[in-house]
JSON list of C-alpha atoms in Angstrom, two decimals:
[
{"chain": "A", "resi": 142, "resn": "MET", "atom": "CA", "xyz": [56.25, -14.91, 30.56]},
{"chain": "A", "resi": 143, "resn": "ILE", "atom": "CA", "xyz": [58.21, -13.01, 27.88]},
{"chain": "A", "resi": 144, "resn": "LEU", "atom": "CA", "xyz": [57.76, -9.76, 29.80]},
{"chain": "A", "resi": 145, "resn": "ALA", "atom": "CA", "xyz": [59.00, -11.42, 32.95]},
{"chain": "A", "resi": 146, "resn": "SER", "atom": "CA", "xyz": [62.35, -12.75, 31.42]},
{"chain": "A", "resi": 147, "resn": "LYS", "atom": "CA", "xyz": [63.52, -9.24, 29.96]},
{"chain": "A", "resi": 148, "resn": "GLY", "atom": "CA", "xyz": [61.46, -6.80, 31.67]},
{"chain": "A", "resi": 149, "resn": "LEU", "atom": "CA", "xyz": [58.40, -4.43, 30.54]},
{"chain": "A", "resi": 150, "resn": "VAL", "atom": "CA", "xyz": [60.95, -1.58, 29.70]},
{"chain": "A", "resi": 151, "resn": "PRO", "atom": "CA", "xyz": [63.16, -3.45, 27.18]},
{"chain": "A", "resi": 152, "resn": "TYR", "atom": "CA", "xyz": [59.67, -4.98, 25.42]},
{"chain": "A", "resi": 153, "resn": "LEU", "atom": "CA", "xyz": [58.28, -1.33, 25.08]},
{"chain": "A", "resi": 154, "resn": "ARG", "atom": "CA", "xyz": [61.63, -0.09, 23.93]},
{"chain": "A", "resi": 155, "resn": "GLN", "atom": "CA", "xyz": [62.04, -2.71, 21.21]},
{"chain": "A", "resi": 156, "resn": "HIS", "atom": "CA", "xyz": [58.30, -2.72, 19.90]},
{"chain": "A", "resi": 157, "resn": "PHE", "atom": "CA", "xyz": [57.21, 0.93, 20.06]},
{"chain": "A", "resi": 158, "resn": "LEU", "atom": "CA", "xyz": [60.52, 3.15, 20.12]},
{"chain": "A", "resi": 159, "resn": "ASP", "atom": "CA", "xyz": [62.67, 1.34, 17.65]},
{"chain": "A", "resi": 160, "resn": "LYS", "atom": "CA", "xyz": [63.72, 3.65, 14.93]},
{"chain": "A", "resi": 161, "resn": "THR", "atom": "CA", "xyz": [65.25, 0.90, 12.51]},
{"chain": "A", "resi": 162, "resn": "PHE", "atom": "CA", "xyz": [62.47, 1.57, 9.93]},
{"chain": "A", "resi": 163, "resn": "GLN", "atom": "CA", "xyz": [61.83, 5.23, 10.11]},
{"chain": "A", "resi": 164, "resn": "GLY", "atom": "CA", "xyz": [61.39, 7.02, 7.10]},
{"chain": "A", "resi": 165, "resn": "LEU", "atom": "CA", "xyz": [60.96, 3.99, 4.85]},
{"chain": "A", "resi": 166, "resn": "TYR", "atom": "CA", "xyz": [57.59, 4.71, 4.18]},
{"chain": "A", "resi": 167, "resn": "GLN", "atom": "CA", "xyz": [55.78, 7.92, 3.57]},
{"chain": "A", "resi": 168, "resn": "VAL", "atom": "CA", "xyz": [51.91, 8.18, 3.56]},
{"chain": "A", "resi": 169, "resn": "ASN", "atom": "CA", "xyz": [50.69, 9.69, 0.18]},
{"chain": "A", "resi": 170, "resn": "ALA", "atom": "CA", "xyz": [47.25, 11.03, -1.10]},
{"chain": "A", "resi": 171, "resn": "PHE", "atom": "CA", "xyz": [46.40, 7.71, -2.71]},
{"chain": "A", "resi": 172, "resn": "ASP", "atom": "CA", "xyz": [46.90, 5.65, 0.53]},
{"chain": "A", "resi": 173, "resn": "LEU", "atom": "CA", "xyz": [44.46, 8.33, 2.32]},
{"chain": "A", "resi": 174, "resn": "ALA", "atom": "CA", "xyz": [42.10, 8.13, -0.73]},
{"chain": "A", "resi": 175, "resn": "LEU", "atom": "CA", "xyz": [41.70, 4.33, -0.04]},
{"chain": "A", "resi": 176, "resn": "LEU", "atom": "CA", "xyz": [42.22, 4.26, 3.64]},
{"chain": "A", "resi": 177, "resn": "ILE", "atom": "CA", "xyz": [39.86, 6.84, 4.91]},
{"chain": "A", "resi": 178, "resn": "PRO", "atom": "CA", "xyz": [36.74, 5.44, 3.06]},
{"chain": "A", "resi": 179, "resn": "TYR", "atom": "CA", "xyz": [37.82, 1.96, 4.31]},
{"chain": "A", "resi": 180, "resn": "PHE", "atom": "CA", "xyz": [37.77, 2.81, 7.82]},
{"chain": "A", "resi": 181, "resn": "ILE", "atom": "CA", "xyz": [34.34, 4.98, 7.55]},
{"chain": "A", "resi": 182, "resn": "VAL", "atom": "CA", "xyz": [32.60, 1.97, 6.11]},
{"chain": "A", "resi": 183, "resn": "LEU", "atom": "CA", "xyz": [34.12, -0.20, 8.70]},
{"chain": "A", "resi": 184, "resn": "ILE", "atom": "CA", "xyz": [32.86, 1.96, 11.41]},
{"chain": "A", "resi": 185, "resn": "ILE", "atom": "CA", "xyz": [29.51, 2.11, 9.99]},
{"chain": "A", "resi": 186, "resn": "LEU", "atom": "CA", "xyz": [29.39, -1.57, 9.91]},
{"chain": "A", "resi": 187, "resn": "ALA", "atom": "CA", "xyz": [30.61, -2.26, 13.26]},
{"chain": "A", "resi": 188, "resn": "ALA", "atom": "CA", "xyz": [27.80, 0.23, 14.36]},
{"chain": "A", "resi": 189, "resn": "TYR", "atom": "CA", "xyz": [25.26, -1.60, 12.33]},
{"chain": "A", "resi": 190, "resn": "GLY", "atom": "CA", "xyz": [26.66, -5.10, 13.96]},
{"chain": "A", "resi": 191, "resn": "ALA", "atom": "CA", "xyz": [26.51, -3.60, 17.44]},
{"chain": "A", "resi": 192, "resn": "HIS", "atom": "CA", "xyz": [23.08, -2.26, 16.62]},
{"chain": "A", "resi": 193, "resn": "ARG", "atom": "CA", "xyz": [21.81, -5.77, 15.63]},
{"chain": "A", "resi": 194, "resn": "TYR", "atom": "CA", "xyz": [23.21, -7.39, 18.74]},
{"chain": "A", "resi": 195, "resn": "TRP", "atom": "CA", "xyz": [21.69, -4.89, 20.97]},
{"chain": "A", "resi": 196, "resn": "MET", "atom": "CA", "xyz": [18.21, -5.53, 19.27]},
{"chain": "A", "resi": 197, "resn": "VAL", "atom": "CA", "xyz": [18.72, -9.49, 19.84]},
{"chain": "A", "resi": 198, "resn": "TYR", "atom": "CA", "xyz": [19.58, -8.63, 23.40]},
{"chain": "A", "resi": 199, "resn": "LEU", "atom": "CA", "xyz": [16.44, -6.65, 23.88]},
{"chain": "A", "resi": 200, "resn": "TYR", "atom": "CA", "xyz": [14.24, -9.28, 22.25]},
{"chain": "A", "resi": 201, "resn": "TYR", "atom": "CA", "xyz": [15.41, -12.20, 24.63]},
{"chain": "A", "resi": 202, "resn": "LYS", "atom": "CA", "xyz": [15.21, -9.87, 27.35]},
{"chain": "A", "resi": 203, "resn": "HIS", "atom": "CA", "xyz": [11.60, -9.08, 26.80]},
{"chain": "A", "resi": 204, "resn": "LYS", "atom": "CA", "xyz": [10.54, -12.03, 25.12]},
{"chain": "A", "resi": 205, "resn": "LYS", "atom": "CA", "xyz": [8.70, -13.37, 28.56]},
{"chain": "A", "resi": 206, "resn": "LYS", "atom": "CA", "xyz": [6.66, -10.10, 28.85]},
{"chain": "A", "resi": 207, "resn": "GLN", "atom": "CA", "xyz": [4.98, -10.49, 25.37]},
{"chain": "A", "resi": 208, "resn": "ASN", "atom": "CA", "xyz": [1.32, -9.68, 26.04]},
{"chain": "A", "resi": 209, "resn": "ASP", "atom": "CA", "xyz": [-1.03, -11.93, 24.16]},
{"chain": "A", "resi": 210, "resn": "SER", "atom": "CA", "xyz": [-4.02, -9.50, 24.76]},
{"chain": "A", "resi": 211, "resn": "THR", "atom": "CA", "xyz": [-2.62, -7.42, 21.64]},
{"chain": "A", "resi": 212, "resn": "SER", "atom": "CA", "xyz": [-3.62, -10.31, 19.21]},
{"chain": "A", "resi": 213, "resn": "GLY", "atom": "CA", "xyz": [-7.43, -9.95, 20.19]},
{"chain": "A", "resi": 214, "resn": "LEU", "atom": "CA", "xyz": [-6.90, -6.06, 19.92]},
{"chain": "A", "resi": 215, "resn": "LEU", "atom": "CA", "xyz": [-5.59, -6.43, 16.42]},
{"chain": "A", "resi": 216, "resn": "ARG", "atom": "CA", "xyz": [-8.27, -8.95, 15.42]},
{"chain": "A", "resi": 217, "resn": "ARG", "atom": "CA", "xyz": [-11.01, -6.48, 16.17]},
{"chain": "A", "resi": 218, "resn": "THR", "atom": "CA", "xyz": [-9.31, -3.61, 14.31]},
{"chain": "A", "resi": 219, "resn": "CYS", "atom": "CA", "xyz": [-8.67, -5.63, 11.19]},
{"chain": "A", "resi": 220, "resn": "PRO", "atom": "CA", "xyz": [-10.00, -3.67, 8.02]},
{"chain": "A", "resi": 221, "resn": "ARG", "atom": "CA", "xyz": [-12.37, -5.06, 5.69]},
{"chain": "A", "resi": 222, "resn": "VAL", "atom": "CA", "xyz": [-10.75, -6.78, 2.79]},
{"chain": "A", "resi": 223, "resn": "THR", "atom": "CA", "xyz": [-12.17, -7.76, -0.62]},
{"chain": "A", "resi": 224, "resn": "VAL", "atom": "CA", "xyz": [-10.17, -11.05, -2.30]},
{"chain": "A", "resi": 225, "resn": "GLN", "atom": "CA", "xyz": [-11.04, -10.74, -5.95]},
{"chain": "A", "resi": 226, "resn": "LEU", "atom": "CA", "xyz": [-10.21, -13.94, -8.10]},
{"chain": "A", "resi": 227, "resn": "PRO", "atom": "CA", "xyz": [-10.49, -13.40, -11.70]},
{"chain": "A", "resi": 228, "resn": "ILE", "atom": "CA", "xyz": [-11.03, -16.62, -13.96]},
{"chain": "A", "resi": 229, "resn": "PHE", "atom": "CA", "xyz": [-11.39, -17.41, -17.42]},
{"chain": "A", "resi": 230, "resn": "ASN", "atom": "CA", "xyz": [-11.82, -20.89, -18.48]},
{"chain": "A", "resi": 231, "resn": "GLU", "atom": "CA", "xyz": [-9.72, -22.41, -15.58]},
{"chain": "A", "resi": 232, "resn": "GLN", "atom": "CA", "xyz": [-12.02, -25.12, -14.19]},
{"chain": "A", "resi": 233, "resn": "TYR", "atom": "CA", "xyz": [-8.86, -27.54, -13.17]},
{"chain": "A", "resi": 234, "resn": "VAL", "atom": "CA", "xyz": [-7.39, -24.69, -11.06]},
{"chain": "A", "resi": 235, "resn": "VAL", "atom": "CA", "xyz": [-10.36, -22.92, -9.66]},
{"chain": "A", "resi": 236, "resn": "ASP", "atom": "CA", "xyz": [-11.08, -25.31, -6.75]},
{"chain": "A", "resi": 237, "resn": "ARG", "atom": "CA", "xyz": [-7.54, -25.21, -5.62]},
{"chain": "A", "resi": 238, "resn": "LEU", "atom": "CA", "xyz": [-7.81, -21.43, -5.64]},
{"chain": "A", "resi": 239, "resn": "LEU", "atom": "CA", "xyz": [-11.04, -20.92, -3.92]},
{"chain": "A", "resi": 240, "resn": "ASP", "atom": "CA", "xyz": [-9.83, -23.75, -1.10]},
{"chain": "A", "resi": 241, "resn": "ALA", "atom": "CA", "xyz": [-6.56, -21.79, -0.62]},
{"chain": "A", "resi": 242, "resn": "VAL", "atom": "CA", "xyz": [-8.62, -18.31, -0.26]},
{"chain": "A", "resi": 243, "resn": "CYS", "atom": "CA", "xyz": [-11.04, -19.56, 2.17]},
{"chain": "A", "resi": 244, "resn": "ARG", "atom": "CA", "xyz": [-8.08, -21.17, 4.28]},
{"chain": "A", "resi": 245, "resn": "LEU", "atom": "CA", "xyz": [-6.84, -17.62, 5.04]},
{"chain": "A", "resi": 246, "resn": "ASP", "atom": "CA", "xyz": [-6.98, -16.95, 8.89]},
{"chain": "A", "resi": 247, "resn": "TYR", "atom": "CA", "xyz": [-8.73, -13.56, 8.63]},
{"chain": "A", "resi": 248, "resn": "PRO", "atom": "CA", "xyz": [-11.94, -12.77, 10.47]},
{"chain": "A", "resi": 249, "resn": "ARG", "atom": "CA", "xyz": [-14.80, -14.08, 8.10]},
{"chain": "A", "resi": 250, "resn": "GLU", "atom": "CA", "xyz": [-16.91, -10.81, 8.88]},
{"chain": "A", "resi": 251, "resn": "LYS", "atom": "CA", "xyz": [-14.23, -8.61, 7.62]},
{"chain": "A", "resi": 252, "resn": "LEU", "atom": "CA", "xyz": [-13.69, -10.69, 4.59]},
{"chain": "A", "resi": 253, "resn": "ASP", "atom": "CA", "xyz": [-15.36, -10.49, 0.90]},
{"chain": "A", "resi": 254, "resn": "ILE", "atom": "CA", "xyz": [-14.31, -13.20, -1.48]},
{"chain": "A", "resi": 255, "resn": "GLN", "atom": "CA", "xyz": [-15.24, -12.49, -5.06]},
{"chain": "A", "resi": 256, "resn": "LEU", "atom": "CA", "xyz": [-14.98, -15.17, -7.88]},
{"chain": "A", "resi": 257, "resn": "LEU", "atom": "CA", "xyz": [-15.07, -13.05, -11.12]},
{"chain": "A", "resi": 258, "resn": "ASP", "atom": "CA", "xyz": [-15.73, -15.31, -13.82]},
{"chain": "A", "resi": 259, "resn": "ASP", "atom": "CA", "xyz": [-15.72, -14.57, -17.62]},
{"chain": "A", "resi": 260, "resn": "SER", "atom": "CA", "xyz": [-15.72, -18.27, -18.89]},
{"chain": "A", "resi": 261, "resn": "THR", "atom": "CA", "xyz": [-17.26, -19.60, -21.98]},
{"chain": "A", "resi": 262, "resn": "ASP", "atom": "CA", "xyz": [-17.04, -23.27, -20.95]},
{"chain": "A", "resi": 263, "resn": "GLU", "atom": "CA", "xyz": [-18.06, -25.78, -18.43]},
{"chain": "A", "resi": 264, "resn": "THR", "atom": "CA", "xyz": [-15.93, -23.79, -15.88]},
{"chain": "A", "resi": 265, "resn": "ILE", "atom": "CA", "xyz": [-19.09, -21.88, -15.29]},
{"chain": "A", "resi": 266, "resn": "GLU", "atom": "CA", "xyz": [-20.83, -24.98, -13.68]},
{"chain": "A", "resi": 267, "resn": "VAL", "atom": "CA", "xyz": [-17.80, -25.70, -11.83]},
{"chain": "A", "resi": 268, "resn": "ALA", "atom": "CA", "xyz": [-17.46, -22.43, -10.45]},
{"chain": "A", "resi": 269, "resn": "ARG", "atom": "CA", "xyz": [-21.16, -22.03, -9.24]},
{"chain": "A", "resi": 270, "resn": "LEU", "atom": "CA", "xyz": [-20.81, -25.50, -7.70]},
{"chain": "A", "resi": 271, "resn": "LEU", "atom": "CA", "xyz": [-17.74, -24.74, -5.60]},
{"chain": "A", "resi": 272, "resn": "VAL", "atom": "CA", "xyz": [-19.15, -21.23, -4.65]},
{"chain": "A", "resi": 273, "resn": "ASP", "atom": "CA", "xyz": [-22.08, -22.55, -3.39]},
{"chain": "A", "resi": 274, "resn": "ARG", "atom": "CA", "xyz": [-20.22, -25.39, -1.49]},
{"chain": "A", "resi": 275, "resn": "TYR", "atom": "CA", "xyz": [-18.04, -22.80, 0.16]},
{"chain": "A", "resi": 276, "resn": "ALA", "atom": "CA", "xyz": [-20.90, -20.39, 0.99]},
{"chain": "A", "resi": 277, "resn": "ALA", "atom": "CA", "xyz": [-22.84, -23.28, 2.72]},
{"chain": "A", "resi": 278, "resn": "LEU", "atom": "CA", "xyz": [-19.74, -23.87, 4.79]},
{"chain": "A", "resi": 279, "resn": "GLY", "atom": "CA", "xyz": [-19.86, -20.14, 6.12]},
{"chain": "A", "resi": 280, "resn": "HIS", "atom": "CA", "xyz": [-17.28, -18.54, 3.92]},
{"chain": "A", "resi": 281, "resn": "PRO", "atom": "CA", "xyz": [-18.30, -15.14, 2.42]},
{"chain": "A", "resi": 282, "resn": "VAL", "atom": "CA", "xyz": [-18.01, -16.17, -1.09]},
{"chain": "A", "resi": 283, "resn": "THR", "atom": "CA", "xyz": [-19.78, -14.58, -4.13]},
{"chain": "A", "resi": 284, "resn": "TYR", "atom": "CA", "xyz": [-19.87, -15.53, -7.83]},
{"chain": "A", "resi": 285, "resn": "LEU", "atom": "CA", "xyz": [-19.96, -12.93, -10.42]},
{"chain": "A", "resi": 286, "resn": "HIS", "atom": "CA", "xyz": [-20.29, -14.13, -13.92]},
{"chain": "A", "resi": 287, "resn": "ARG", "atom": "CA", "xyz": [-20.16, -11.78, -17.12]},
{"chain": "A", "resi": 288, "resn": "ASP", "atom": "CA", "xyz": [-21.07, -12.68, -20.60]},
{"chain": "A", "resi": 289, "resn": "ASN", "atom": "CA", "xyz": [-19.40, -9.80, -22.34]},
{"chain": "A", "resi": 290, "resn": "ARG", "atom": "CA", "xyz": [-15.62, -10.23, -21.95]},
{"chain": "A", "resi": 291, "resn": "GLU", "atom": "CA", "xyz": [-14.89, -6.24, -22.30]},
{"chain": "A", "resi": 292, "resn": "GLY", "atom": "CA", "xyz": [-11.59, -5.55, -20.78]},
{"chain": "A", "resi": 293, "resn": "TYR", "atom": "CA", "xyz": [-10.87, -9.40, -20.05]},
{"chain": "A", "resi": 294, "resn": "LYS", "atom": "CA", "xyz": [-9.84, -9.81, -16.53]},
{"chain": "A", "resi": 295, "resn": "ALA", "atom": "CA", "xyz": [-9.12, -6.17, -15.84]},
{"chain": "A", "resi": 296, "resn": "GLY", "atom": "CA", "xyz": [-12.75, -5.55, -16.88]},
{"chain": "A", "resi": 297, "resn": "ALA", "atom": "CA", "xyz": [-14.08, -8.50, -14.50]},
{"chain": "A", "resi": 298, "resn": "LEU", "atom": "CA", "xyz": [-11.79, -6.85, -11.66]},
{"chain": "A", "resi": 299, "resn": "ALA", "atom": "CA", "xyz": [-13.56, -3.34, -12.48]},
{"chain": "A", "resi": 300, "resn": "GLU", "atom": "CA", "xyz": [-17.06, -5.21, -12.40]},
{"chain": "A", "resi": 301, "resn": "GLY", "atom": "CA", "xyz": [-16.22, -6.68, -9.05]},
{"chain": "A", "resi": 302, "resn": "LEU", "atom": "CA", "xyz": [-14.98, -3.38, -7.48]},
{"chain": "A", "resi": 303, "resn": "LYS", "atom": "CA", "xyz": [-18.63, -2.25, -7.91]},
{"chain": "A", "resi": 304, "resn": "THR", "atom": "CA", "xyz": [-20.04, -4.29, -5.38]},
{"chain": "A", "resi": 305, "resn": "ALA", "atom": "CA", "xyz": [-16.66, -4.71, -3.30]},
{"chain": "A", "resi": 306, "resn": "LYS", "atom": "CA", "xyz": [-17.37, -3.81, 0.31]},
{"chain": "A", "resi": 307, "resn": "GLY", "atom": "CA", "xyz": [-13.44, -4.05, 1.47]},
{"chain": "A", "resi": 308, "resn": "GLU", "atom": "CA", "xyz": [-11.38, -1.10, 2.55]},
{"chain": "A", "resi": 309, "resn": "PHE", "atom": "CA", "xyz": [-8.53, -3.03, 0.47]},
{"chain": "A", "resi": 310, "resn": "VAL", "atom": "CA", "xyz": [-8.80, -5.40, -2.39]},
{"chain": "A", "resi": 311, "resn": "ALA", "atom": "CA", "xyz": [-6.27, -8.47, -2.82]},
{"chain": "A", "resi": 312, "resn": "ILE", "atom": "CA", "xyz": [-6.44, -9.79, -6.31]},
{"chain": "A", "resi": 313, "resn": "PHE", "atom": "CA", "xyz": [-5.05, -13.50, -6.73]},
{"chain": "A", "resi": 314, "resn": "ASP", "atom": "CA", "xyz": [-4.93, -14.87, -10.41]},
{"chain": "A", "resi": 315, "resn": "ALA", "atom": "CA", "xyz": [-6.09, -18.32, -10.81]},
{"chain": "A", "resi": 316, "resn": "ASP", "atom": "CA", "xyz": [-2.44, -20.08, -11.02]},
{"chain": "A", "resi": 317, "resn": "PHE", "atom": "CA", "xyz": [-1.53, -18.45, -7.65]},
{"chain": "A", "resi": 318, "resn": "VAL", "atom": "CA", "xyz": [-2.32, -20.31, -4.44]},
{"chain": "A", "resi": 319, "resn": "PRO", "atom": "CA", "xyz": [-2.00, -18.06, -1.48]},
{"chain": "A", "resi": 320, "resn": "PRO", "atom": "CA", "xyz": [-0.37, -19.43, 1.62]},
{"chain": "A", "resi": 321, "resn": "ALA", "atom": "CA", "xyz": [-2.35, -19.22, 4.76]},
{"chain": "A", "resi": 322, "resn": "PRO", "atom": "CA", "xyz": [-0.54, -16.79, 6.98]},
{"chain": "A", "resi": 323, "resn": "THR", "atom": "CA", "xyz": [-2.15, -15.19, 10.07]},
{"chain": "A", "resi": 324, "resn": "PHE", "atom": "CA", "xyz": [-3.05, -11.63, 8.84]},
{"chain": "A", "resi": 325, "resn": "CYS", "atom": "CA", "xyz": [-4.59, -10.18, 12.03]}
]
């Protein structure tokens, strides 16, 4: 509407060819030292943002083509894992810990759970009963008790490694409750 009232040529002359403020500002080295890095970072962030948008586009484009047969392949190729649970006089948390570890979504034939106990109190009986209960339910749980506490929990872990069957070892302390994610 503005262009139609005065015309295109006067608009271009007024906005781009006007010499009223010519020579008022001179670019110096300080300005360039600030502006060049600023625009470089701006271009990098714009490219990163465009890449993120492209990845989201590709995700939604190929979301329907997801192949469920790969989950079975991953389940067959899972490595054997040994989970070590060192405890010392922690009878009130051992049930919660063992329950959380037994709920891990991992193939039981590829899992080895070791309850490594150095306890000197009634935790020994509680831990043995829990291991027997979970083993009867089909969980691969073993109980290892040491009378000498040489090396403390680290010594118990080293002792458990002698009988570990897994390619990988996961260590959870008694006060940590692992979530039940899907590993494979």
